[in-house]
Amino acid sequence: MVVFYLLVLGTGIWASFKSRRKQKESGATGMEMVLLGNRSINWLVGIFTLTATWIGAGFTDGLVEMMCTPSMGLIVAIVVFLSYSSTFIIGGLLFVKPLRDRNCVTMLDSFHIKYGKVITTGMSLISLFIDLTWLPPTLTALGGTMSVVLDLPFSLCIWISAAVVITYTLMGGLYSVAYTDIIQLVLILGGLSICVPFVMMSPHTLDISQTLMNNTLNAPWIGQPEMKKTWIMIDDFLHFALGGLGYQAFHQRTLSASSTASAKISCFAAAFFLLIFSIPPILIGAAAASTDWNQTTYGSPSPYERGEASLTLPIALQHLTPSFISIIGIGCVAAAMMSSADSALLSASSVFTANIYKNILRPQASDRESQWVDRVSLVVVGVVGTSLSMLNNSILLFWFLGAEVSYIIIFSQLFCVLFFNISNGYGAIMGVLVGLTLKLLSGDPSLGLEPVLHFPGCTLEDGVYVQYAPVKTISMLSTIAAILLFSYLASVLFNKGVLPEKWDVFKVKAQHSPVPLSPVGGAIEEEENEVMNRNSSQSEVSQTMNICKCFYIGFPHI
């Protein structure tokens, strides 16, 4: 276990020295290297780091947990990994080029260009919240795996894992994260592939083809494919497919690529590799759901019945494989899980430093000052995320919560700011209010919220109301509709003179066209650009609006 941790840590430290050499050769600023690797990541490294960003605790341990949870099973697992592959395909087709054309450092820069400081601050805080909800499941899985193997206290294992991840991310930024991702992917594929035959051929495990739909030792691992849940599965698919595009970690990989073509290749290849990497955890989950745990050293009842479903993967490897195979498998899995933790840390610190501190709090901050802010924010995010890991042992709760916010709020806002010229600050605010209000009124069993709005199909089951309508997608579409509707109304009211211009705090009367940001570390001339655009003639604005009437893959493209 220590060897695997040291291997990842050593790779991260080596990559940090490589980053410094590259910086000296290219003359890039420190922040350019830390946040985007000087936009020099080639397509091969890009494929590894993009794939590894998604293959972490939520993916590996989460898929195994789903397979052993009767209400989920194979059906939900397929929905999840296909939706994640769709994230890469949709991102490569639609989102890579617009963000790179604007020379964005983070995805939040597109909000800063169009909406200004106030809206960007709010969206940045939401993005930070999403990254914070991403950390606990990863660290919980890391700590749980170490705890199972080393028989150490759960909390101690979590803090040790967090310290390792924080250390190498702190030293090398994106370069350390990208190159450790290569090691982590090799470890997880090799380790789990070695373990799968031993788990499935364990004398305590039945043939998984016989337990697929039969209630033998445990519930069928196919899940509950009921027709009334069709809309829920469609909702979950869209939720994960489009919600993934609201994560800064995804866009950080595509923005760091050496070219737009390289970024797109990385996205499409990662979509394929994600399907390959989903096979081992699904097979292990099916075997765990087909195991007579009473005959193992773990004993009866099963991990799911004990409330330890989130630890099924390390438990299965420890009790269903020989000891030397178990050590290899669990060590590889633990080391590989760091790939999501470092991505969340780097994403959160990048958003705070670039979009809150540098763009809003201290635009005059030097490159050295920004680097220190990035380091401090990374440590703070790591400590807070690790502390949250102590609140709940379930991997899926934090995973789902962050993904829902990303889907309903960030994706909707990013979609409108990139593809609809009419969107403005007023619409953005109303979109957040409408989307969150509708989702909360729809209820959330995981948060203990009873539904106030009962959509068609809402039924009372075992004293709990269950929504069978696609409430997450309805909330997301309502957010987009609110953004566009209120943006249009605000534009008409101010441009027609119905409301006085002095009330126009977001300056929608003279909509300005987006301009690319200057590179990280350079001065961002956003204020001067706003003044020049507000003083430009009406004819120039009209000309810009006409040019904007083109389409990018079926969507109006700015």
Coordinates of C-alpha atoms in Angstrom, one line a residue:
M1 CA 0.0 0.0 0.0
V2 CA 2.8 2.4 0.9
V3 CA 4.7 1.5 -2.3
F4 CA 1.7 2.4 -4.4
Y5 CA 1.2 5.7 -2.6
L6 CA 4.9 6.5 -2.9
L7 CA 4.8 5.7 -6.6
V8 CA 2.0 8.2 -7.3
L9 CA 3.6 10.8 -5.0
G10 CA 7.0 10.3 -6.7
T11 CA 5.5 10.7 -10.1
G12 CA 3.8 13.9 -9.0
I13 CA 7.1 15.3 -7.7
W14 CA 8.9 14.4 -10.9
A15 CA 6.2 16.1 -12.9
S16 CA 6.6 19.3 -10.8
F17 CA 10.3 19.5 -11.8
K18 CA 9.4 18.8 -15.4
S19 CA 6.9 21.7 -15.2
R20 CA 9.6 24.1 -13.9
R21 CA 11.9 23.1 -16.8
K22 CA 9.1 23.7 -19.3
Q23 CA 8.4 27.0 -17.8
K24 CA 12.0 28.2 -18.1
E25 CA 12.2 27.0 -21.7
S26 CA 8.9 28.6 -22.8
G27 CA 9.1 31.8 -20.7
A28 CA 5.6 31.1 -19.4
T29 CA 4.3 32.6 -16.1
G30 CA 3.9 30.5 -13.0
M31 CA 0.1 30.7 -13.2
E32 CA 0.1 29.6 -16.8
M33 CA 1.9 26.4 -15.8
V34 CA 0.0 25.7 -12.7
L35 CA -3.5 26.1 -14.1
L36 CA -3.2 25.1 -17.8
G37 CA 0.3 23.6 -18.2
N38 CA 1.0 26.5 -20.6
R39 CA -1.6 25.0 -22.9
S40 CA 0.9 22.5 -24.1
I41 CA -0.6 19.1 -23.1
N42 CA -0.5 16.8 -26.1
W43 CA -3.4 14.6 -27.1
L44 CA -2.0 11.3 -25.6
V45 CA -1.5 12.8 -22.1
G46 CA -4.8 14.6 -22.6
I47 CA -6.6 11.3 -23.1
F48 CA -5.1 9.8 -19.9
T49 CA -5.8 12.8 -17.7
L50 CA -9.4 13.3 -19.1
T51 CA -10.3 9.7 -18.6
A52 CA -8.7 9.5 -15.1
T53 CA -10.6 12.6 -14.0
W54 CA -13.8 10.6 -14.3
I55 CA -12.5 7.3 -13.1
G56 CA -12.1 7.8 -9.4
A57 CA -14.0 6.8 -6.3
G58 CA -17.4 7.8 -7.6
F59 CA -16.8 5.7 -10.7
T60 CA -15.1 2.5 -9.5
D61 CA -16.5 2.1 -5.9
G62 CA -19.7 3.8 -7.0
L63 CA -20.4 1.2 -9.8
V64 CA -19.7 -1.7 -7.5
E65 CA -22.0 -0.1 -4.9
M66 CA -24.7 0.3 -7.5
M67 CA -24.4 -3.4 -8.6
C68 CA -25.0 -4.5 -5.0
T69 CA -27.9 -2.1 -4.3
P70 CA -31.1 -3.9 -5.3
S71 CA -32.9 -0.6 -6.3
M72 CA -30.0 0.2 -8.8
G73 CA -28.1 -2.8 -10.2
L74 CA -26.9 -3.2 -13.7
I75 CA -29.6 -0.9 -15.2
V76 CA -28.5 2.2 -13.3
A77 CA -24.8 1.3 -13.7
I78 CA -25.2 1.2 -17.5
V79 CA -27.0 4.5 -17.5
V80 CA -24.2 6.1 -15.5
F81 CA -21.2 5.0 -17.5
L82 CA -22.9 5.6 -20.9
S83 CA -23.9 9.1 -19.7
Y84 CA -20.3 9.8 -18.7
S85 CA -19.1 8.8 -22.1
S86 CA -21.7 11.1 -23.6
T87 CA -20.3 13.9 -21.6
F88 CA -17.0 13.7 -23.4
I89 CA -18.6 13.4 -26.8
I90 CA -21.0 16.3 -26.3
G91 CA -18.2 18.4 -24.8
G92 CA -15.9 17.7 -27.7
L93 CA -18.5 18.5 -30.3
L94 CA -20.0 21.7 -28.7
F95 CA -18.0 23.2 -25.9
V96 CA -14.3 22.8 -26.7
K97 CA -14.1 25.3 -29.5
P98 CA -16.2 28.2 -28.1
L99 CA -14.2 28.2 -24.8
R100 CA -10.8 27.9 -26.5
D101 CA -11.7 30.7 -29.0
R102 CA -12.3 33.0 -26.1
N103 CA -8.9 32.1 -24.7
C104 CA -10.5 31.2 -21.4
V105 CA -8.4 30.1 -18.4
T106 CA -11.5 28.5 -16.7
M107 CA -15.0 28.0 -17.9
L108 CA -16.1 30.8 -15.6
D109 CA -14.1 33.3 -17.7
S110 CA -17.0 33.1 -20.3
F111 CA -19.3 34.6 -17.6
H112 CA -16.7 37.3 -16.7
I113 CA -16.5 38.3 -20.3
K114 CA -20.2 38.7 -20.8
Y115 CA -21.8 39.3 -17.4
G116 CA -19.1 41.0 -15.4
K117 CA -17.9 40.6 -11.8
V118 CA -21.1 40.1 -9.8
I119 CA -22.6 37.2 -11.7
T120 CA -19.1 35.6 -12.1
T121 CA -18.6 35.7 -8.4
G122 CA -21.9 33.8 -7.8
M123 CA -21.2 31.2 -10.4
S124 CA -17.6 30.8 -9.1
L125 CA -18.9 30.1 -5.6
I126 CA -21.4 27.5 -7.0
S127 CA -18.5 25.9 -8.9
L128 CA -16.5 25.7 -5.7
F129 CA -19.4 24.1 -3.9
I130 CA -19.6 21.4 -6.7
D131 CA -15.9 20.6 -6.3
L132 CA -16.2 20.4 -2.5
T133 CA -19.0 17.8 -2.9
W134 CA -16.7 15.9 -5.3
L135 CA -13.9 15.5 -2.8
P136 CA -15.7 13.6 0.0
P137 CA -16.7 10.5 -2.0
T138 CA -13.1 10.2 -3.3
L139 CA -11.5 10.6 0.0
T140 CA -14.0 8.3 1.7
A141 CA -13.2 5.6 -0.8
L142 CA -9.5 6.2 -0.3
G143 CA -9.7 6.1 3.5
G144 CA -12.1 3.2 3.5
T145 CA -9.8 1.2 1.3
M146 CA -6.7 1.9 3.5
S147 CA -8.8 1.2 6.6
V148 CA -9.9 -2.2 5.3
V149 CA -6.3 -3.2 4.3
L150 CA -4.2 -1.7 7.1
D151 CA -6.8 -2.0 9.9
L152 CA -6.3 1.6 10.8
P153 CA -8.9 4.1 12.0
F154 CA -11.1 5.3 9.1
S155 CA -10.5 9.0 9.9
L156 CA -6.7 8.6 10.0
C157 CA -6.7 6.9 6.6
I158 CA -8.7 9.7 5.1
W159 CA -6.3 12.4 6.4
I160 CA -3.2 10.4 5.2
S161 CA -4.7 10.0 1.7
A162 CA -5.7 13.7 1.6
A163 CA -2.1 14.7 2.6
V164 CA -0.6 12.7 -0.2
V165 CA -2.9 14.2 -2.8
I166 CA -2.5 17.8 -1.6
T167 CA 1.3 17.4 -1.5
Y168 CA 1.9 16.5 -5.1
T169 CA -0.9 18.7 -6.5
L170 CA 0.6 21.6 -4.6
M171 CA 4.0 21.0 -6.0
G172 CA 3.3 20.7 -9.7
G173 CA -0.2 21.9 -10.5
L174 CA -1.7 20.6 -13.7
Y175 CA 1.5 18.9 -14.8
S176 CA 1.7 16.8 -11.7
V177 CA -2.0 15.9 -12.0
A178 CA -1.8 15.0 -15.6
Y179 CA 1.3 12.7 -15.3
T180 CA 0.1 11.0 -12.1
D181 CA -3.2 10.3 -14.0
I182 CA -1.2 8.1 -16.4
I183 CA 0.2 6.0 -13.6
Q184 CA -3.2 5.9 -11.9
L185 CA -5.0 4.6 -15.0
V186 CA -2.4 1.9 -15.6
L187 CA -2.7 0.8 -12.0
I188 CA -6.5 0.7 -11.9
L189 CA -6.9 -1.2 -15.2
G190 CA -4.1 -3.6 -14.4
G191 CA -5.0 -4.1 -10.8
L192 CA -8.7 -4.7 -11.3
S193 CA -8.1 -6.9 -14.4
I194 CA -5.9 -9.2 -12.3
C195 CA -8.5 -9.4 -9.5
V196 CA -11.6 -10.0 -11.7
P197 CA -10.9 -13.7 -12.4
F198 CA -10.1 -14.5 -8.8
V199 CA -13.3 -12.8 -7.5
M200 CA -15.5 -14.5 -10.1
M201 CA -14.0 -18.0 -9.5
S202 CA -14.1 -17.8 -5.7
P203 CA -15.7 -20.9 -4.3
H204 CA -18.2 -18.7 -2.4
T205 CA -19.4 -16.9 -5.5
L206 CA -22.2 -18.3 -7.7
D207 CA -22.2 -18.1 -11.5
I208 CA -23.2 -14.4 -12.2
S209 CA -25.3 -15.5 -15.1
Q210 CA -27.6 -17.4 -12.8
T211 CA -28.0 -14.5 -10.4
L212 CA -28.6 -11.9 -13.0
M213 CA -32.4 -12.0 -12.6
N214 CA -32.9 -14.7 -10.0
N215 CA -33.4 -14.0 -6.3
T216 CA -30.9 -16.6 -4.9
L217 CA -28.5 -15.5 -2.2
N218 CA -29.1 -11.9 -2.7
A219 CA -31.4 -9.7 -4.8
P220 CA -30.9 -9.9 -8.6
W221 CA -28.0 -7.7 -9.7
I222 CA -29.8 -6.5 -12.8
G223 CA -31.7 -4.1 -10.5
Q224 CA -35.3 -3.3 -10.8
P225 CA -36.1 -2.5 -14.4
E226 CA -39.7 -1.4 -13.8
M227 CA -41.5 0.4 -16.7
K228 CA -42.7 3.1 -14.3
K229 CA -39.0 4.1 -13.7
T230 CA -38.3 4.8 -17.4
W231 CA -38.5 8.5 -17.0
I232 CA -36.3 8.4 -13.9
M233 CA -33.6 6.5 -15.9
I234 CA -33.8 9.0 -18.8
D235 CA -33.6 11.8 -16.2
D236 CA -30.5 10.2 -14.6
F237 CA -28.9 9.7 -18.0
L238 CA -29.3 13.4 -19.0
H239 CA -28.4 14.4 -15.5
F240 CA -24.9 12.8 -15.7
A241 CA -24.3 13.4 -19.4
L242 CA -24.9 17.1 -19.3
G243 CA -24.2 17.7 -15.7
G244 CA -20.6 16.6 -16.2
L245 CA -20.1 19.6 -18.5
G246 CA -20.7 21.9 -15.5
Y247 CA -17.5 20.7 -13.9
Q248 CA -14.4 22.9 -14.2
A249 CA -12.2 19.9 -14.1
F250 CA -13.5 18.8 -17.6
H251 CA -12.9 22.1 -19.2
Q252 CA -9.5 22.5 -17.5
R253 CA -8.3 19.5 -19.5
T254 CA -9.6 20.7 -22.8
L255 CA -8.3 24.3 -22.3
S256 CA -4.9 22.9 -21.4
A257 CA -4.6 21.0 -24.7
S258 CA -2.0 22.1 -27.2
S259 CA -4.7 22.8 -29.9
T260 CA -8.4 22.6 -30.4
A261 CA -8.0 19.4 -32.5
S262 CA -6.0 17.8 -29.8
A263 CA -8.7 18.7 -27.2
K264 CA -11.4 17.1 -29.4
I265 CA -9.4 14.0 -30.0
S266 CA -8.8 13.6 -26.2
C267 CA -12.6 13.9 -25.6
F268 CA -13.6 11.3 -28.2
A269 CA -10.9 8.8 -27.2
A270 CA -11.7 9.2 -23.5
A271 CA -15.4 8.4 -24.2
F272 CA -14.3 5.0 -25.6
F273 CA -11.8 4.3 -22.8
L274 CA -14.4 5.1 -20.2
L275 CA -16.5 2.2 -21.4
I276 CA -13.5 -0.2 -21.2
F277 CA -12.7 0.9 -17.7
S278 CA -16.3 0.3 -16.5
I279 CA -16.1 -3.5 -17.2
P280 CA -14.0 -4.6 -14.2
P281 CA -16.0 -2.8 -11.5
I282 CA -19.3 -4.1 -13.0
L283 CA -18.0 -7.7 -13.0
I284 CA -16.7 -7.4 -9.4
G285 CA -20.0 -5.9 -8.3
A286 CA -22.0 -8.7 -10.0
A287 CA -19.8 -11.3 -8.3
A288 CA -20.2 -9.5 -4.9
A289 CA -24.0 -9.6 -5.3
S290 CA -23.7 -13.3 -6.1
T291 CA -21.6 -14.2 -3.1
D292 CA -22.6 -16.3 0.0
W293 CA -21.0 -14.0 2.5
N294 CA -21.7 -16.3 5.3
Q295 CA -19.1 -18.7 4.0
T296 CA -16.4 -16.0 3.8
T297 CA -14.2 -14.6 6.5
Y298 CA -16.3 -11.4 6.3
G299 CA -19.4 -13.3 7.5
S300 CA -23.1 -12.7 7.2
P301 CA -25.0 -10.4 6.4
S302 CA -23.7 -8.9 3.2
P303 CA -22.0 -5.5 3.0
Y304 CA -25.2 -3.9 1.7
E305 CA -27.2 -5.2 4.6
R306 CA -24.6 -4.0 7.1
G307 CA -24.8 -0.5 5.6
E308 CA -21.3 -0.9 4.1
A309 CA -22.2 -0.9 0.5
S310 CA -19.8 1.9 -0.3
L311 CA -16.9 -0.4 0.8
T312 CA -18.0 -3.4 -1.2
L313 CA -15.1 -3.2 -3.6
P314 CA -12.2 -3.4 -1.0
I315 CA -14.2 -5.9 1.0
A316 CA -14.7 -8.1 -2.0
L317 CA -11.0 -7.9 -3.0
Q318 CA -10.0 -8.7 0.6
H319 CA -12.3 -11.7 1.2
L320 CA -12.8 -13.2 -2.3
T321 CA -9.2 -13.3 -3.6
P322 CA -5.9 -14.7 -2.3
S323 CA -4.0 -12.3 0.0
F324 CA -1.3 -11.4 -2.5
I325 CA -3.9 -10.6 -5.2
S326 CA -5.9 -8.6 -2.7
I327 CA -2.9 -6.5 -1.8
I328 CA -2.1 -5.7 -5.4
G329 CA -5.8 -5.0 -6.3
I330 CA -6.6 -2.8 -3.3
G331 CA -3.3 -0.9 -3.5
C332 CA -3.8 -0.2 -7.2
V333 CA -7.4 0.9 -6.7
A334 CA -6.4 3.2 -3.8
A335 CA -3.6 4.9 -5.7
A336 CA -5.9 5.3 -8.7
M337 CA -8.6 6.9 -6.7
M338 CA -6.4 9.9 -6.2
S339 CA -7.0 10.9 -9.8
S340 CA -10.4 12.4 -9.0
A341 CA -9.2 14.0 -5.7
D342 CA -6.4 15.9 -7.3
S343 CA -8.7 17.0 -10.1
A344 CA -11.2 18.5 -7.7
L345 CA -8.5 20.2 -5.7
L346 CA -6.9 21.8 -8.8
S347 CA -10.3 22.8 -10.2
A348 CA -11.4 24.5 -7.0
S349 CA -8.2 26.4 -6.4
S350 CA -8.1 27.4 -10.1
V351 CA -11.6 28.9 -9.9
F352 CA -10.9 30.8 -6.7
T353 CA -7.5 32.2 -7.8
A354 CA -8.4 33.1 -11.5
N355 CA -12.0 34.1 -11.2
I356 CA -12.4 35.4 -7.7
Y357 CA -9.1 36.7 -6.5
K358 CA -7.3 37.7 -9.7
N359 CA -10.3 38.9 -11.7
I360 CA -12.4 40.5 -8.9
L361 CA -10.6 41.0 -5.5
R362 CA -7.1 42.0 -6.7
P363 CA -6.8 42.5 -10.5
Q364 CA -3.4 44.1 -9.9
A365 CA -2.1 40.9 -8.2
S366 CA 1.4 39.8 -9.5
D367 CA 2.1 36.3 -10.8
R368 CA 4.0 35.4 -7.7
E369 CA 1.1 36.6 -5.4
S370 CA -1.4 34.6 -7.5
Q371 CA 0.7 31.5 -7.1
W372 CA 0.7 31.8 -3.4
V373 CA -3.1 32.4 -3.3
D374 CA -3.5 29.3 -5.4
R375 CA -1.4 27.2 -3.0
V376 CA -3.2 28.4 0.1
S377 CA -6.7 27.9 -1.5
L378 CA -5.7 24.4 -2.6
V379 CA -4.8 23.5 1.0
V380 CA -7.9 25.1 2.4
V381 CA -10.2 23.3 -0.1
G382 CA -8.4 20.0 0.8
V383 CA -8.9 20.5 4.5
V384 CA -12.6 21.4 4.1
G385 CA -13.3 18.6 1.7
T386 CA -11.5 16.1 4.0
S387 CA -13.6 17.4 7.0
L388 CA -16.8 16.9 5.0
S389 CA -15.7 13.2 4.4
M390 CA -16.4 12.6 8.1
L391 CA -20.1 13.6 7.8
N392 CA -21.4 10.7 5.7
N393 CA -19.9 7.4 4.7
S394 CA -22.0 7.1 1.5
I395 CA -20.2 7.8 -1.7
L396 CA -23.3 8.3 -3.7
L397 CA -25.0 11.1 -1.7
F398 CA -22.2 13.7 -2.2
W399 CA -21.7 12.4 -5.8
F400 CA -25.4 12.9 -6.7
L401 CA -25.7 16.3 -4.8
G402 CA -22.8 17.9 -6.7
A403 CA -23.9 16.5 -10.0
E404 CA -27.5 17.9 -9.6
V405 CA -26.3 21.4 -8.9
S406 CA -23.9 21.1 -11.8
Y407 CA -26.7 20.0 -14.1
I408 CA -29.4 22.4 -13.1
I409 CA -27.4 25.5 -12.5
I410 CA -23.9 25.5 -14.1
F411 CA -24.6 23.6 -17.3
S412 CA -27.7 25.7 -18.0
Q413 CA -25.9 28.9 -17.4
L414 CA -22.8 27.9 -19.5
F415 CA -25.0 26.7 -22.3
C416 CA -26.8 30.0 -22.5
V417 CA -23.7 32.2 -22.1
L418 CA -22.0 30.4 -25.0
F419 CA -24.8 29.8 -27.4
F420 CA -27.4 32.5 -26.9
N421 CA -26.4 36.1 -27.5
I422 CA -29.6 37.4 -25.8
S423 CA -28.6 36.0 -22.4
N424 CA -27.6 38.6 -19.8
G425 CA -27.1 39.1 -16.0
Y426 CA -30.8 39.6 -15.2
G427 CA -31.7 36.3 -16.9
A428 CA -28.8 34.5 -15.2
I429 CA -30.0 35.5 -11.7
M430 CA -33.6 34.5 -12.4
G431 CA -32.4 31.2 -13.9
V432 CA -30.6 30.3 -10.6
L433 CA -33.7 31.3 -8.6
V434 CA -36.2 29.4 -10.8
G435 CA -34.0 26.3 -11.1
L436 CA -33.2 25.9 -7.4
T437 CA -36.7 26.7 -6.3
L438 CA -38.3 24.2 -8.6
K439 CA -35.9 21.5 -7.6
L440 CA -36.4 22.1 -3.9
L441 CA -40.2 22.2 -4.3
S442 CA -40.0 18.9 -6.2
G443 CA -38.5 17.2 -3.1
D444 CA -35.3 15.3 -2.5
P445 CA -35.5 12.0 -0.5
S446 CA -31.7 12.0 0.1
L447 CA -32.0 15.4 1.8
G448 CA -35.2 14.5 3.6
L449 CA -37.3 17.1 1.6
E450 CA -40.9 16.3 1.0
P451 CA -42.2 17.4 -2.4
V452 CA -44.5 20.4 -2.5
L453 CA -45.0 20.1 -6.3
H454 CA -46.4 16.7 -7.3
F455 CA -45.6 16.0 -10.9
P456 CA -47.7 13.4 -12.9
G457 CA -46.9 10.0 -11.5
C458 CA -45.9 11.1 -8.0
T459 CA -47.0 8.4 -5.6
L460 CA -46.8 7.7 -1.9
E461 CA -44.7 4.6 -1.2
D462 CA -43.9 3.4 2.3
G463 CA -44.8 6.8 3.7
V464 CA -42.5 8.6 1.2
Y465 CA -43.5 10.5 -1.9
V466 CA -41.7 9.3 -5.0
Q467 CA -41.5 11.5 -8.1
Y468 CA -41.5 9.4 -11.3
A469 CA -41.3 12.4 -13.6
P470 CA -37.9 13.6 -14.8
V471 CA -37.7 16.4 -12.2
K472 CA -34.0 17.2 -12.6
T473 CA -34.4 17.7 -16.3
I474 CA -37.6 19.7 -15.9
S475 CA -35.6 22.0 -13.4
M476 CA -32.7 22.3 -15.9
L477 CA -35.0 23.2 -18.8
S478 CA -36.9 25.6 -16.6
T479 CA -33.6 27.3 -15.7
I480 CA -32.7 27.7 -19.4
A481 CA -36.2 29.0 -20.2
A482 CA -36.0 31.5 -17.3
I483 CA -32.6 32.7 -18.4
L484 CA -33.7 33.4 -22.0
L485 CA -37.1 34.8 -21.1
F486 CA -36.0 37.3 -18.4
S487 CA -32.9 38.2 -20.5
Y488 CA -35.2 39.1 -23.4
L489 CA -37.6 41.0 -21.2
A490 CA -34.8 43.0 -19.6
S491 CA -33.3 43.7 -23.0
V492 CA -36.6 45.0 -24.3
L493 CA -37.4 47.1 -21.3
F494 CA -34.1 48.9 -21.3
N495 CA -33.6 49.2 -25.0
K496 CA -37.1 50.5 -25.5
G497 CA -36.7 53.1 -22.8
V498 CA -39.4 51.6 -20.6
L499 CA -37.0 51.5 -17.7
P500 CA -34.4 54.2 -17.2
E501 CA -30.8 53.4 -18.1
K502 CA -29.5 54.3 -14.6
W503 CA -31.3 51.2 -13.4
D504 CA -29.4 49.0 -15.9
V505 CA -26.8 47.6 -13.5
F506 CA -25.7 44.9 -15.9
K507 CA -25.5 47.2 -18.9
V508 CA -27.7 45.3 -21.3
K509 CA -28.7 48.3 -23.3
A510 CA -25.5 48.1 -25.3
Q511 CA -24.8 44.4 -25.4
H512 CA -21.1 43.9 -26.2
S513 CA -19.6 41.0 -28.1
P514 CA -17.3 38.7 -26.2
V515 CA -13.6 39.3 -26.5
P516 CA -10.9 36.7 -25.6
L517 CA -9.1 37.1 -22.3
S518 CA -5.5 37.8 -22.1
P519 CA -3.2 34.9 -21.0
V520 CA -3.0 34.2 -17.3
G521 CA -0.5 36.4 -15.5
G522 CA -1.2 39.3 -17.9
A523 CA -3.5 42.2 -17.2
I524 CA -7.1 41.6 -18.2
E525 CA -8.4 44.7 -19.9
E526 CA -12.0 43.9 -19.1
E527 CA -12.9 47.3 -17.7
E528 CA -11.5 49.2 -20.6
N529 CA -13.2 46.8 -23.1
E530 CA -16.6 47.4 -21.4
V531 CA -16.1 51.2 -21.6
M532 CA -15.1 51.0 -25.3
N533 CA -18.1 48.7 -26.1
R534 CA -20.6 50.9 -24.3
N535 CA -19.4 53.9 -26.3
S536 CA -19.4 52.1 -29.6
S537 CA -22.0 53.2 -32.2
Q538 CA -25.3 51.4 -32.6
S539 CA -24.3 50.4 -36.1
E540 CA -21.3 48.4 -34.8
V541 CA -23.6 46.6 -32.4
S542 CA -26.0 45.8 -35.1
Q543 CA -23.2 44.5 -37.3
T544 CA -22.0 42.2 -34.5
M545 CA -25.5 40.9 -33.9
N546 CA -25.8 40.0 -37.6
I547 CA -22.5 38.2 -37.6
C548 CA -23.6 36.2 -34.5
K549 CA -26.5 34.7 -36.5
C550 CA -24.6 31.5 -37.4
F551 CA -25.0 28.0 -36.1
Y552 CA -22.6 25.6 -34.5
I553 CA -23.7 22.0 -34.6
G554 CA -27.4 23.0 -34.5
F555 CA -27.1 25.7 -31.9
P556 CA -26.8 29.5 -32.3
H557 CA -23.1 30.2 -31.9
I558 CA -21.7 33.5 -30.6

